[in-house]
Structures are given as structure tokens and as C-alpha cells.
Coordinates of C-alpha atoms in Angstrom, one line a residue:
M84 CA -29.1 1.1 59.1
R85 CA -27.1 2.9 61.7
L86 CA -23.4 3.3 62.3
E87 CA -21.4 3.4 65.5
E88 CA -17.7 3.4 66.0
Q89 CA -15.4 2.1 68.7
Y90 CA -11.7 1.4 69.1
I91 CA -10.9 -2.2 69.7
A92 CA -7.2 -3.0 70.3
P93 CA -5.7 -5.5 67.7
A94 CA -4.8 -8.9 68.8
S95 CA -1.2 -8.7 67.5
K96 CA 1.6 -6.5 68.9
L97 CA 2.7 -5.6 65.4
M98 CA -0.8 -4.3 64.4
D99 CA -1.3 -2.5 67.7
D100 CA 2.1 -0.7 67.3
Y101 CA 1.5 0.0 63.6
I102 CA -1.9 1.7 63.9
N103 CA -0.7 3.6 67.0
G104 CA 2.4 4.9 65.2
K105 CA 5.1 3.2 67.2
S106 CA 8.5 4.1 65.6
K107 CA 9.9 0.6 66.2
I108 CA 7.5 -0.9 63.6
L109 CA 7.1 2.2 61.3
Q110 CA 10.8 1.9 60.3
Y111 CA 9.8 -1.1 58.3
F112 CA 7.5 0.9 56.1
S113 CA 8.0 3.8 53.7
Y114 CA 5.0 5.8 54.9
E115 CA 2.9 6.0 58.0
P116 CA -0.7 4.6 57.7
S117 CA -2.2 8.1 57.4
A118 CA -4.1 10.1 54.8
E119 CA -1.6 12.9 55.5
E120 CA 0.9 10.9 53.5
F121 CA -1.2 11.0 50.3
S122 CA 0.5 14.1 48.8
K123 CA 4.0 12.8 49.4
R124 CA 3.2 9.4 47.9
F125 CA 1.4 10.9 45.0
E126 CA 4.5 12.9 44.0
A127 CA 6.6 9.8 44.3
I128 CA 4.6 7.8 41.8
Q129 CA 4.4 10.4 39.1
Q130 CA 7.3 8.8 37.3
H131 CA 5.7 5.3 37.5
K132 CA 5.9 3.7 34.0
V133 CA 2.7 2.1 33.1
D134 CA 1.0 1.4 29.8
R135 CA -2.3 2.8 30.9
A136 CA -4.2 2.1 27.7
G137 CA -2.9 -1.5 27.6
L138 CA -3.6 -2.2 31.3
G139 CA -7.0 -0.4 31.1
G140 CA -7.9 -2.7 28.2
I141 CA -7.0 -5.8 30.2
L142 CA -9.2 -4.6 33.1
R143 CA -12.0 -3.8 30.7
E144 CA -11.8 -7.1 28.9
Y145 CA -11.8 -9.0 32.2
M146 CA -14.8 -7.1 33.7
E147 CA -16.9 -7.1 30.5
P148 CA -18.6 -10.5 31.0
N149 CA -20.2 -9.2 34.2
G150 CA -21.2 -5.9 32.6
I151 CA -19.3 -2.7 33.2
S152 CA -21.3 0.0 35.0
E153 CA -21.3 3.6 34.1
K154 CA -19.2 4.4 37.2
A155 CA -16.7 1.6 36.5
E156 CA -16.3 2.9 32.9
S157 CA -15.7 6.4 34.4
H158 CA -13.0 4.9 36.7
L159 CA -11.4 3.0 33.7
S160 CA -11.3 6.3 31.8
D161 CA -9.8 8.1 34.9
F162 CA -7.1 5.4 35.2
E163 CA -6.2 5.6 31.5
N164 CA -5.9 9.3 31.8
G165 CA -3.4 9.2 34.7
A166 CA -5.3 8.4 37.9
P167 CA -3.4 6.4 40.6
V168 CA -5.1 3.5 42.4
V169 CA -5.9 2.4 45.9
V170 CA -5.7 -1.4 45.8
T171 CA -6.6 -4.4 47.9
G172 CA -6.9 -8.1 47.2
Q173 CA -8.2 -11.5 48.4
Q174 CA -8.6 -15.1 47.4
A175 CA -11.7 -16.1 45.5
G176 CA -13.7 -17.6 48.4
L177 CA -17.1 -19.2 47.9
L178 CA -19.8 -16.6 48.3
T179 CA -17.0 -14.1 48.6
G180 CA -15.5 -15.9 51.6
P181 CA -15.7 -14.2 55.0
L182 CA -17.2 -10.7 55.4
Y183 CA -13.8 -9.1 55.6
T184 CA -13.6 -9.6 51.8
V185 CA -16.5 -7.2 51.4
H186 CA -15.0 -4.9 54.0
K187 CA -11.8 -4.7 52.1
A188 CA -13.6 -3.6 49.0
I189 CA -15.6 -1.0 51.0
S190 CA -12.3 0.2 52.4
V191 CA -10.6 0.8 49.1
I192 CA -13.7 2.6 47.7
V193 CA -13.9 4.8 50.8
L194 CA -10.2 5.5 50.8
A195 CA -10.2 6.3 47.0
K196 CA -13.0 8.8 47.5
Q197 CA -11.1 10.4 50.4
A198 CA -7.9 10.6 48.4
T199 CA -9.7 12.1 45.4
E200 CA -11.1 14.9 47.6
Q201 CA -7.8 15.5 49.4
L202 CA -5.5 15.5 46.3
K203 CA -8.0 17.2 44.0
T204 CA -7.4 14.5 41.4
K205 CA -9.0 11.3 40.5
V206 CA -8.0 8.1 42.5
V207 CA -9.7 4.8 41.6
P208 CA -10.3 1.7 43.7
V209 CA -9.0 -1.7 42.4
F210 CA -9.5 -5.2 43.7
W211 CA -6.7 -7.7 42.9
I212 CA -8.3 -11.2 42.9
A213 CA -5.7 -13.8 43.9
G214 CA -7.0 -16.4 41.4
E215 CA -3.5 -17.9 41.1
D216 CA -3.7 -19.3 44.6
H217 CA -4.0 -23.1 44.6
D218 CA -4.9 -23.6 48.3
L219 CA -8.5 -24.5 47.5
A220 CA -9.0 -25.9 51.1
E221 CA -8.8 -22.3 52.3
I222 CA -11.5 -21.0 50.1
S223 CA -13.8 -24.1 49.9
H224 CA -15.9 -23.8 53.0
L225 CA -18.6 -21.7 54.6
Y226 CA -19.6 -21.3 58.3
R227 CA -23.1 -21.6 59.4
E228 CA -25.1 -21.8 62.6
V229 CA -26.6 -25.3 63.4
N230 CA -28.5 -25.8 66.6
G231 CA -26.8 -22.9 68.3
R232 CA -23.3 -24.0 67.4
L233 CA -20.8 -22.9 64.7
D234 CA -20.5 -25.5 62.0
K235 CA -17.9 -25.5 59.2
L236 CA -19.5 -26.8 55.9
N237 CA -16.6 -28.0 53.7
F238 CA -16.9 -28.2 50.0
P239 CA -15.3 -31.4 48.5
H240 CA -12.4 -30.0 46.5
A241 CA -10.0 -33.0 46.2
E242 CA -11.0 -33.6 42.5
Y243 CA -9.4 -30.2 41.5
G244 CA -5.9 -31.4 42.6
K245 CA -3.4 -28.5 42.7
N246 CA -5.2 -26.4 40.2
S247 CA -5.6 -22.8 41.1
A248 CA -8.8 -21.0 41.9
S249 CA -8.9 -19.7 38.3
S250 CA -7.8 -22.9 36.4
A251 CA -10.1 -25.3 38.4
K252 CA -13.3 -25.8 36.4
L253 CA -16.2 -26.0 38.8
N254 CA -18.1 -29.2 39.1
K255 CA -21.5 -27.4 38.8
V256 CA -23.5 -30.4 40.1
K257 CA -21.5 -30.6 43.3
V258 CA -21.3 -26.8 43.8
H259 CA -25.1 -26.6 43.3
S260 CA -25.7 -29.4 45.8
Y261 CA -23.3 -27.8 48.3
L262 CA -24.8 -24.4 48.1
E263 CA -28.3 -25.8 48.4
E264 CA -27.3 -27.4 51.7
Y265 CA -25.9 -24.1 52.9
F266 CA -29.0 -22.2 52.0
R267 CA -31.2 -24.8 53.7
S268 CA -29.4 -23.9 56.9
L269 CA -30.5 -20.3 56.7
P270 CA -33.9 -19.3 58.1
E271 CA -36.6 -18.7 55.6
T272 CA -37.3 -14.9 55.2
E273 CA -38.9 -12.6 52.7
H274 CA -35.5 -12.2 51.0
S275 CA -34.5 -15.9 50.8
K276 CA -36.0 -16.7 47.4
A277 CA -34.5 -13.7 45.7
L278 CA -31.1 -14.3 47.3
H279 CA -31.2 -18.0 46.2
Q280 CA -32.0 -16.9 42.6
L281 CA -29.2 -14.3 42.6
V282 CA -26.5 -16.8 43.7
F283 CA -27.5 -19.6 41.4
S284 CA -27.9 -17.4 38.4
L285 CA -24.4 -16.1 38.9
L286 CA -23.1 -19.6 39.5
E287 CA -24.7 -20.8 36.2
Q288 CA -22.6 -18.3 34.3
A289 CA -19.3 -19.1 36.1
E290 CA -16.8 -21.7 35.1
S291 CA -14.3 -21.3 37.9
F292 CA -14.0 -20.2 41.6
T293 CA -12.6 -16.9 40.4
E294 CA -15.4 -16.2 37.9
F295 CA -18.0 -16.9 40.5
F296 CA -16.2 -14.6 42.9
S297 CA -15.8 -11.8 40.5
A298 CA -19.5 -11.9 39.5
L299 CA -20.5 -11.5 43.1
L300 CA -17.9 -8.7 43.6
N301 CA -19.4 -6.9 40.6
Y302 CA -22.9 -7.3 41.9
F303 CA -22.0 -5.7 45.2
F304 CA -19.9 -2.9 43.9
K305 CA -20.7 -2.1 40.3
E306 CA -22.5 1.1 41.3
E307 CA -19.4 2.2 43.1
G308 CA -17.3 1.5 40.0
L309 CA -14.9 -0.9 41.7
L310 CA -12.3 -2.1 39.2
Y311 CA -11.1 -5.7 39.6
V312 CA -8.9 -8.2 37.8
D313 CA -7.8 -11.8 38.2
A314 CA -4.0 -12.1 39.0
A315 CA -4.1 -15.3 36.9
N316 CA -5.7 -13.6 33.8
P317 CA -3.5 -14.6 30.8
A318 CA -3.6 -11.1 29.3
L319 CA -2.3 -9.7 32.6
R320 CA 0.3 -12.4 32.8
K321 CA 1.6 -11.4 29.4
Y322 CA 1.7 -7.7 30.5
E323 CA 3.7 -8.8 33.5
S324 CA 6.3 -10.7 31.5
P325 CA 9.1 -8.2 31.8
Y326 CA 8.4 -8.0 35.6
F327 CA 8.8 -11.7 36.0
V328 CA 12.1 -11.4 34.2
Q329 CA 13.3 -8.8 36.7
M330 CA 12.1 -11.0 39.6
I331 CA 14.0 -14.0 38.3
E332 CA 17.2 -11.9 37.8
N333 CA 16.9 -10.5 41.3
S334 CA 15.6 -13.5 43.1
E335 CA 18.7 -14.0 45.3
E336 CA 18.8 -10.4 46.4
I337 CA 15.0 -10.4 47.1
A338 CA 15.3 -13.5 49.3
E339 CA 18.3 -12.1 51.2
A340 CA 16.5 -8.8 51.8
V341 CA 13.3 -10.5 53.2
L342 CA 15.4 -12.8 55.4
A343 CA 17.3 -9.9 56.8
S344 CA 14.1 -7.9 57.5
E345 CA 12.5 -10.9 59.3
Q346 CA 15.6 -11.4 61.4
S347 CA 15.4 -7.7 62.3
L348 CA 11.7 -7.9 63.1
V349 CA 12.3 -10.8 65.5
E350 CA 15.0 -8.9 67.2
D351 CA 12.5 -6.0 67.7
G352 CA 10.0 -8.4 69.3
Y353 CA 7.8 -9.2 66.3
S354 CA 7.0 -12.5 64.6
A355 CA 8.6 -13.8 61.4
V356 CA 5.3 -14.6 59.6
I357 CA 6.9 -15.3 56.2
E358 CA 9.5 -17.6 57.6
A359 CA 11.9 -16.5 54.8
E360 CA 14.6 -18.8 53.4
S361 CA 17.8 -17.7 51.7
Q362 CA 17.2 -20.1 48.8
A363 CA 13.6 -19.1 48.2
A364 CA 12.8 -18.1 44.6
N365 CA 9.5 -16.6 45.7
L366 CA 7.8 -17.7 42.5
F367 CA 5.6 -20.6 41.4
I368 CA 5.6 -22.4 38.1
T369 CA 2.8 -24.6 36.6
V370 CA 3.9 -28.0 35.3
N371 CA 1.2 -30.4 34.1
S372 CA -1.5 -28.4 35.8
E373 CA 0.3 -28.5 39.2
R374 CA 1.5 -25.2 40.7
I375 CA 5.0 -25.8 42.1
L376 CA 7.0 -23.5 44.4
L377 CA 10.5 -22.9 43.1
Q378 CA 13.7 -22.8 45.1
R379 CA 17.2 -21.6 44.0
D380 CA 19.8 -24.4 43.9
G381 CA 23.1 -22.9 42.7
Q382 CA 22.4 -21.6 39.2
N383 CA 19.2 -23.6 38.8
F384 CA 15.6 -23.2 40.0
I385 CA 14.1 -26.4 41.3
G386 CA 10.7 -27.6 42.7
N387 CA 9.2 -30.7 44.2
E388 CA 12.5 -31.6 45.8
G389 CA 14.3 -31.6 42.5
A390 CA 11.6 -33.3 40.5
V391 CA 11.4 -30.2 38.2
S392 CA 14.5 -28.1 37.4
F393 CA 15.2 -25.1 35.2
T394 CA 18.3 -23.2 34.5
V395 CA 18.2 -19.4 34.8
E396 CA 18.1 -19.2 31.0
E397 CA 15.2 -21.6 30.7
L398 CA 13.2 -19.8 33.4
L399 CA 13.9 -16.4 31.8
E400 CA 12.7 -17.8 28.5
I401 CA 9.4 -19.1 30.1
A402 CA 8.9 -15.6 31.6
K403 CA 9.3 -14.1 28.1
S404 CA 7.4 -16.6 26.0
S405 CA 4.9 -18.3 28.5
P406 CA 4.5 -16.0 31.5
E407 CA 1.1 -17.5 32.2
R408 CA 3.0 -20.5 33.6
L409 CA 4.5 -18.3 36.4
S410 CA 2.8 -16.8 39.4
N411 CA 3.7 -15.0 42.6
N412 CA 3.9 -16.0 46.2
V413 CA 3.3 -13.8 49.3
V414 CA 6.7 -12.0 48.8
T415 CA 6.5 -11.2 45.1
R416 CA 2.8 -10.6 44.8
P417 CA 3.1 -7.1 46.4
L418 CA 6.1 -6.4 44.2
M419 CA 4.1 -7.4 41.1
Q420 CA 1.1 -5.3 42.2
E421 CA 3.4 -2.3 42.6
M422 CA 5.1 -2.8 39.2
V423 CA 1.8 -3.2 37.4
F424 CA -0.2 -0.3 39.0
P425 CA 0.7 3.2 40.2
V426 CA -0.3 2.4 43.8
L427 CA -1.1 5.3 46.0
A428 CA -2.1 3.0 48.9
F429 CA -2.5 -0.7 49.6
V430 CA -5.3 -1.8 51.9
G431 CA -4.7 -5.0 53.9
G432 CA -5.8 -7.0 56.9
P433 CA -3.6 -7.7 59.9
G434 CA -2.0 -10.8 58.4
E435 CA -1.1 -9.1 55.2
I436 CA 0.4 -6.1 56.9
A437 CA 2.6 -8.5 59.0
Y438 CA 3.9 -9.8 55.7
W439 CA 4.4 -6.4 54.2
A440 CA 6.5 -5.4 57.2
A441 CA 9.3 -7.7 55.9
L442 CA 9.2 -6.4 52.3
K443 CA 10.8 -2.9 52.4
G444 CA 14.2 -4.3 51.4
A445 CA 12.7 -6.4 48.6
F446 CA 11.0 -3.3 47.2
K447 CA 14.3 -1.5 47.3
V448 CA 16.1 -4.3 45.4
M449 CA 13.6 -3.8 42.6
G450 CA 14.0 0.0 42.7
L451 CA 10.6 0.5 44.3
E452 CA 9.3 1.8 47.6
L453 CA 6.4 0.5 49.7
P454 CA 3.1 2.4 49.0
I455 CA 1.1 3.7 51.9
V456 CA -0.1 0.5 53.7
M457 CA -3.5 1.1 55.3
P458 CA -5.3 -1.3 57.6
R459 CA -8.7 -2.3 56.2
L460 CA -11.8 -1.1 58.0
G461 CA -13.0 -3.6 60.6
M462 CA -16.8 -4.0 60.8
T463 CA -19.5 -6.0 62.7
L464 CA -23.1 -6.3 61.5
I465 CA -25.8 -6.5 64.1
N466 CA -29.2 -7.7 62.9
R467 CA -32.5 -6.7 64.4
Q468 CA -32.9 -9.9 66.4
V469 CA -29.6 -9.4 68.1
Q470 CA -30.3 -5.7 68.6
T471 CA -33.5 -6.6 70.5
L472 CA -31.5 -9.0 72.7
L473 CA -28.8 -6.5 73.4
E474 CA -31.5 -4.0 74.5
K475 CA -33.3 -6.7 76.5
Y476 CA -30.2 -7.5 78.5
K477 CA -28.8 -3.9 78.5
L478 CA -25.7 -4.9 76.7
T479 CA -23.4 -3.0 74.4
F480 CA -21.1 -4.4 71.6
S481 CA -18.1 -3.6 73.7
E482 CA -19.4 -5.5 76.7
V483 CA -20.1 -8.5 74.5
F484 CA -16.9 -8.5 72.5
T485 CA -14.2 -7.0 74.8
E486 CA -15.5 -7.3 78.3
L487 CA -17.0 -10.8 77.8
K488 CA -20.1 -9.7 79.7
V489 CA -22.3 -12.5 78.3
A490 CA -20.1 -15.2 79.9
E491 CA -20.5 -13.3 83.2
L492 CA -24.3 -13.1 82.8
R493 CA -24.4 -16.8 82.0
N494 CA -22.5 -17.7 85.1
T495 CA -24.6 -15.4 87.2
L496 CA -27.8 -17.0 85.9
M497 CA -26.4 -20.5 86.4
E498 CA -25.5 -19.6 90.0
S499 CA -29.0 -18.2 90.6
I500 CA -30.9 -21.3 89.4
R501 CA -28.7 -24.0 90.9
E502 CA -30.5 -26.5 93.0
K503 CA -28.0 -26.1 95.8
E504 CA -29.9 -28.3 98.3
A505 CA -30.0 -31.2 95.9
E506 CA -26.4 -30.7 94.9
S507 CA -25.4 -30.8 98.6
L508 CA -27.3 -34.0 99.1
V509 CA -25.4 -35.6 96.2
E510 CA -22.1 -34.3 97.5
E511 CA -22.8 -35.6 101.0
V512 CA -23.7 -39.1 99.7
Q513 CA -20.4 -38.9 97.7
R514 CA -18.4 -38.1 100.9
Q515 CA -20.1 -40.8 102.9
L516 CA -19.5 -43.3 100.1
E517 CA -15.8 -42.5 99.9
T518 CA -15.4 -42.8 103.7
Q519 CA -17.3 -46.2 103.8
Y520 CA -15.3 -47.6 100.9
E521 CA -12.1 -46.8 102.7
E522 CA -13.3 -49.1 105.5
I523 CA -14.3 -51.8 102.9
K524 CA -10.9 -51.5 101.2
E525 CA -9.0 -52.0 104.5
S526 CA -11.2 -55.1 105.3
F527 CA -10.7 -56.6 101.8
A528 CA -7.0 -55.8 101.8
A529 CA -6.6 -57.9 105.0
I530 CA -8.0 -60.8 103.1
S531 CA -6.1 -60.3 99.9
G532 CA -4.3 -57.3 98.3
G533 CA -5.6 -58.5 94.9
L534 CA -9.1 -57.4 96.0
V535 CA -8.2 -53.7 96.4
P536 CA -8.4 -52.7 92.7
L537 CA -11.9 -54.3 92.6
V538 CA -13.0 -52.2 95.5
E539 CA -11.6 -49.0 93.9
K540 CA -13.2 -49.8 90.6
N541 CA -16.6 -50.4 92.3
L542 CA -16.3 -47.1 94.1
Q543 CA -15.6 -45.3 90.8
F544 CA -18.7 -46.9 89.3
H545 CA -20.9 -45.5 92.1
L546 CA -19.3 -42.1 92.0
K547 CA -19.8 -42.0 88.3
Q548 CA -23.5 -42.7 88.8
L549 CA -23.8 -39.9 91.3
Q550 CA -22.2 -37.5 88.9
F551 CA -24.6 -38.7 86.2
L552 CA -27.5 -37.8 88.5
K553 CA -26.0 -34.4 89.2
H554 CA -25.5 -33.6 85.6
K555 CA -29.0 -34.6 84.7
M556 CA -30.3 -32.4 87.4
E557 CA -28.2 -29.5 86.0
D558 CA -29.4 -30.2 82.5
E559 CA -33.0 -30.1 83.6
V560 CA -32.5 -26.8 85.5
V561 CA -30.8 -25.3 82.3
L562 CA -33.6 -26.6 80.2
Q563 CA -36.2 -24.9 82.3
N564 CA -34.3 -21.6 81.7
S565 CA -33.3 -22.5 78.1
T566 CA -34.7 -19.4 76.5
Q567 CA -32.4 -17.1 78.4
F568 CA -29.4 -19.4 77.8
N569 CA -30.2 -19.5 74.1
H570 CA -30.4 -15.8 74.0
Y571 CA -26.9 -15.5 75.4
G572 CA -25.6 -18.1 73.0
L573 CA -27.1 -16.3 70.0
I574 CA -25.6 -13.0 71.0
E575 CA -22.1 -14.6 71.3
M576 CA -22.6 -16.6 68.1
E577 CA -23.4 -13.4 66.1
L578 CA -20.9 -11.0 67.7
R579 CA -18.1 -13.2 68.9
P580 CA -18.3 -16.5 66.9
D581 CA -15.8 -19.0 68.2
A582 CA -14.2 -16.1 70.2
N583 CA -13.4 -14.4 66.9
F584 CA -14.5 -11.3 64.9
Q585 CA -17.7 -11.9 63.0
E586 CA -16.1 -10.7 59.8
R587 CA -13.5 -13.5 59.9
V588 CA -16.1 -16.2 60.1
F589 CA -19.4 -15.6 58.4
S590 CA -20.1 -14.7 54.7
P591 CA -22.3 -11.7 53.8
F592 CA -25.2 -14.0 52.9
P593 CA -26.8 -14.7 56.3
Y594 CA -27.1 -10.9 56.7
M595 CA -28.4 -10.4 53.2
N596 CA -31.0 -13.1 54.0
A597 CA -32.1 -11.1 57.0
Y598 CA -31.8 -7.6 55.7
G599 CA -32.2 -7.9 51.9
L600 CA -30.1 -7.9 48.7
D601 CA -29.2 -4.2 49.0
L602 CA -27.2 -4.9 52.2
V603 CA -23.8 -3.9 50.7
R604 CA -25.2 -1.0 48.7
D605 CA -26.8 0.4 51.8
M606 CA -23.6 0.0 53.8
M607 CA -21.9 2.1 51.2
K608 CA -24.3 5.0 52.0
L609 CA -23.0 5.1 55.6
D610 CA -20.6 7.9 56.6
F611 CA -17.5 5.9 57.1
K612 CA -14.5 7.6 58.7
Y613 CA -11.3 6.0 57.6
D614 CA -9.7 5.6 61.0
K615 CA -8.7 2.8 63.4
N616 CA -12.1 2.5 65.0
H617 CA -14.2 -0.6 64.5
K618 CA -17.4 0.0 62.6
I619 CA -20.6 -1.4 64.3
I620 CA -23.5 -1.4 61.9
Y621 CA -27.0 -1.9 63.2
L622 CA -29.2 -3.3 60.3

């Protein structure tokens, strides 16, 4: 395994400005995305009130079913004794979801180690699993390669209704069948059997999407001591009860602050990704197993267009007595994360950081400041087959991803193998046909104008047949050179699937199938520099 690094400009203006330190966007954050800010932020969170023993117990109880490693136990002890955290989070995707989920976890581990060395004090990594999320369509699919094309394999999730990833009880028969189909699409390797056994043994022990996800997360990162917790965990919800009370009491001011920030961002040339509304409560409530987004309506909180309604007093009582019924949205989740943990830094992807850009005012309403917001490390894995093809065609990752060199090579090859003489013959026949049909049309029109459409339709029939011949000829030429075209297609499929980053499409499992079950552990042995460069990993 070998590591290379290269800067790749972000797709969004906001992220490009943020990682390159443009003052226009930095004003929306409390700190610059830099390790140089660690000391300042560390001092700022010294007064953070947290029941470390209580919260440590919640983490320990949640992690226990998967087994707590010696390193994780050490991190739990460090946290209980005063260590701040570096935190990231993600929804509980099937087979961890896209690779960037694993990359987020690697990022917080690397950053926590760096902060520990820099501050000369323990800093621990935490993964916040968004098990409260009920958008199961977003987590219930996997991408695979089928006959040289990207295929989205959807898991049937309608039976779970609007249950969250943590409350939806897995239909083991259907999940088993779905994953079997996915694994059949992977090529058979020396690692396939062990990989299959790993996944299905963890599935057997899981009752929900979140439990399956956390088991895989633990498998990948137990030796690094990654701490993790489900946002929907009842014990954590009980711990958060007073924070829900504060959010309800300040919901109007939070909504106004976010709306004002988004308006300012738009004026500065950025997008309003939250699409904030002045009446937003920015909280969900569960009613009859359905997770419902609340809005403020005068002195009441309503949902489902008024189908459910609570007075302020009623909602405050729920927060105090049944906090497990409440959950956060994209605005209040960062607030809750900050109130629960002494956060030195938050690690997020481009979409999350765009959300966080609108939250500085909301944090201020709650008497908080934004932590250091660090972009996660971006990575691309290059297996040995693709490495061989890159060497064969003298290509670099940059030429494939940024310069679109493969498309250029494909066009050049196509131009070089075209049967130009045959194409010219077809085109000449087409020209002659069109000329002669003009004469036929004039003759027929003289007899009856009603015959003209018939002539035109007949011409189109013959032209279509000529195009059919031309395309068949092109297909045959391509077929005779299919090996090279397939090579180009494979390179793009692996490094630029659907014109996207690999880490946003494929799960870790195709790469584990090719490399082995120690893929993630071996990645953790690489000398990652926490900077804005994309990490290119040759397996």
C-alpha cells in the first residue's frame, strides 16, 4: 500500500474559499480550519460543563455489545478524565454506505492524534451515528459494477415506513437476500469467502440498520479506539433532556439567526443549503412511530400540516419526561453535539460544512461558539488492476480525474479505427438519396399535395436504414478493439464513477474483496498529513 497526495479543487465555491482561507466565508465560522487553532479552542472549552462519568457510561454501554477494545477503553478513560473530543458523524448506511464514511472516521482518528501531540494532552476521536434519521431511501442502496456500467442496487425499505434507522427492525430474510445479490456481483477472489462470513455474522447479531452499521464501524476501528454512539440511543436522549428544553425555549431565536445567516451567505455569493424558514422549530417528534418535523405556529408547535399540535408547555414536558420522542434536524444536531461533548474540532464533508456556515448565530443564541470545523480527508483507492492499466496507458490519477484524459484517449482511438471510406460511401448514398427524393417530391406534389408527407416519410425510412448500417459498422469496429475500450471504461469506473469521486459512490467492500479484510487497518498505518490534499492510495 502506497500513498500519494495531490490538491484537487473542490466543486463548490464555498468549500474552495473555505479551505483556501478566504475572509468572505471565514467570517461565518469561529475558527479557521487549521491545527494552529487547537490551543485557542482548547482554552475556550475548559469551562464546558459535562457529566463525564455519566456520558462515558453511556458510550461504554452502547459500545459493549460489539466488544470494547483496550484502546477504546483507554480513550473512554481519557474522556472521563478530561479529554476533549474530535467528532464526526454520518447516517447508518448499508455496509457503512459510501467510502467517505470510513474516510471520516480515519480523519477524526488522524486529527485526534495530531491534536494530542500538539496540545500535549489526550484528545479522543468520536463518531456520532445519526440513527435518528428516517430517510431510509438515502441509506438503503449500494452501487456496483455490472457489465462495465454503474448500477444502483436498491434495498426495499417501504415496509419500515417513517421509522428511523435505529427504530426500524431489520427484515433479516430480505436483507440477507439483498446482500447475497450484492456479493454475487463482486468477482470471486481469495478474500471473498472470509468477507462474506464477516458481513453475515455481524448482520446476524444486528436488529437495526444502526446496530449493523456500528458493528462494522467497530470492526474497522476498534484497534484505533474510535468511540461511537447512536444519536437515537435512549440513554443519550435522557442525558440530552435539558438541552432539548433549551432548544424549545430558544427555537424562535435559533430560526431567526439561521435565516439571517443564510440571507447574508446568499448576498456574499454562496448558496442557502438549509433553506431556513422563520417558523422552523428545527426539531422532530415521534408520534405513533412516525418522525414528524415541527413548525412554530404562534405559541404552538405543529406538524403534518396541523395534524399534530403541542403547546410550548406540552413540548417542554415531553423534553423533560420523554426526551426519546424528540430528535434533531440539520440545524440543531450540531448544537446538540456541542452541548453534549467538549468538541475541540468537528470533521465534516463539503455538504455538512455548507450547513455549518449558517449556524454561527444559532450557536451564539445558545451561548456557544462553533468548534474548529475541519474538512474531512478526501481519498481514492486504486487497486492493482487499475494500477496496471494506468501504467499501460501512461496515465496519472490527475489526468484521469481532473484533465479527463481517458475521454481524449477514447476519442483518439475511435478516430484512428474509423472506417472512413465506408462511412464516406454511406454519406454519399445519403446525399444522393436526399437529392433524388427532392425530385420525386416535386413530381408527386404536382399530382397531389397530399402525397408529399408520404414521400418525406419514405425518405426518412431509407435514411434510418442507412444510419442503422453505419452504426452497425461502428459497433463492429469498436468490438474489434473492445479490449482497449473496456480498459478505458474500467479506469473511469474506478476513479471517476458517474463523473464523481469514488468515495461518494462505492462502499469499502469491493476494495476489501480485492485487497483483503485488513484494508482499513492497513490504511491507518499510512502517514496521512491532515491538509487539503486528496489522498491517492495504491493498494
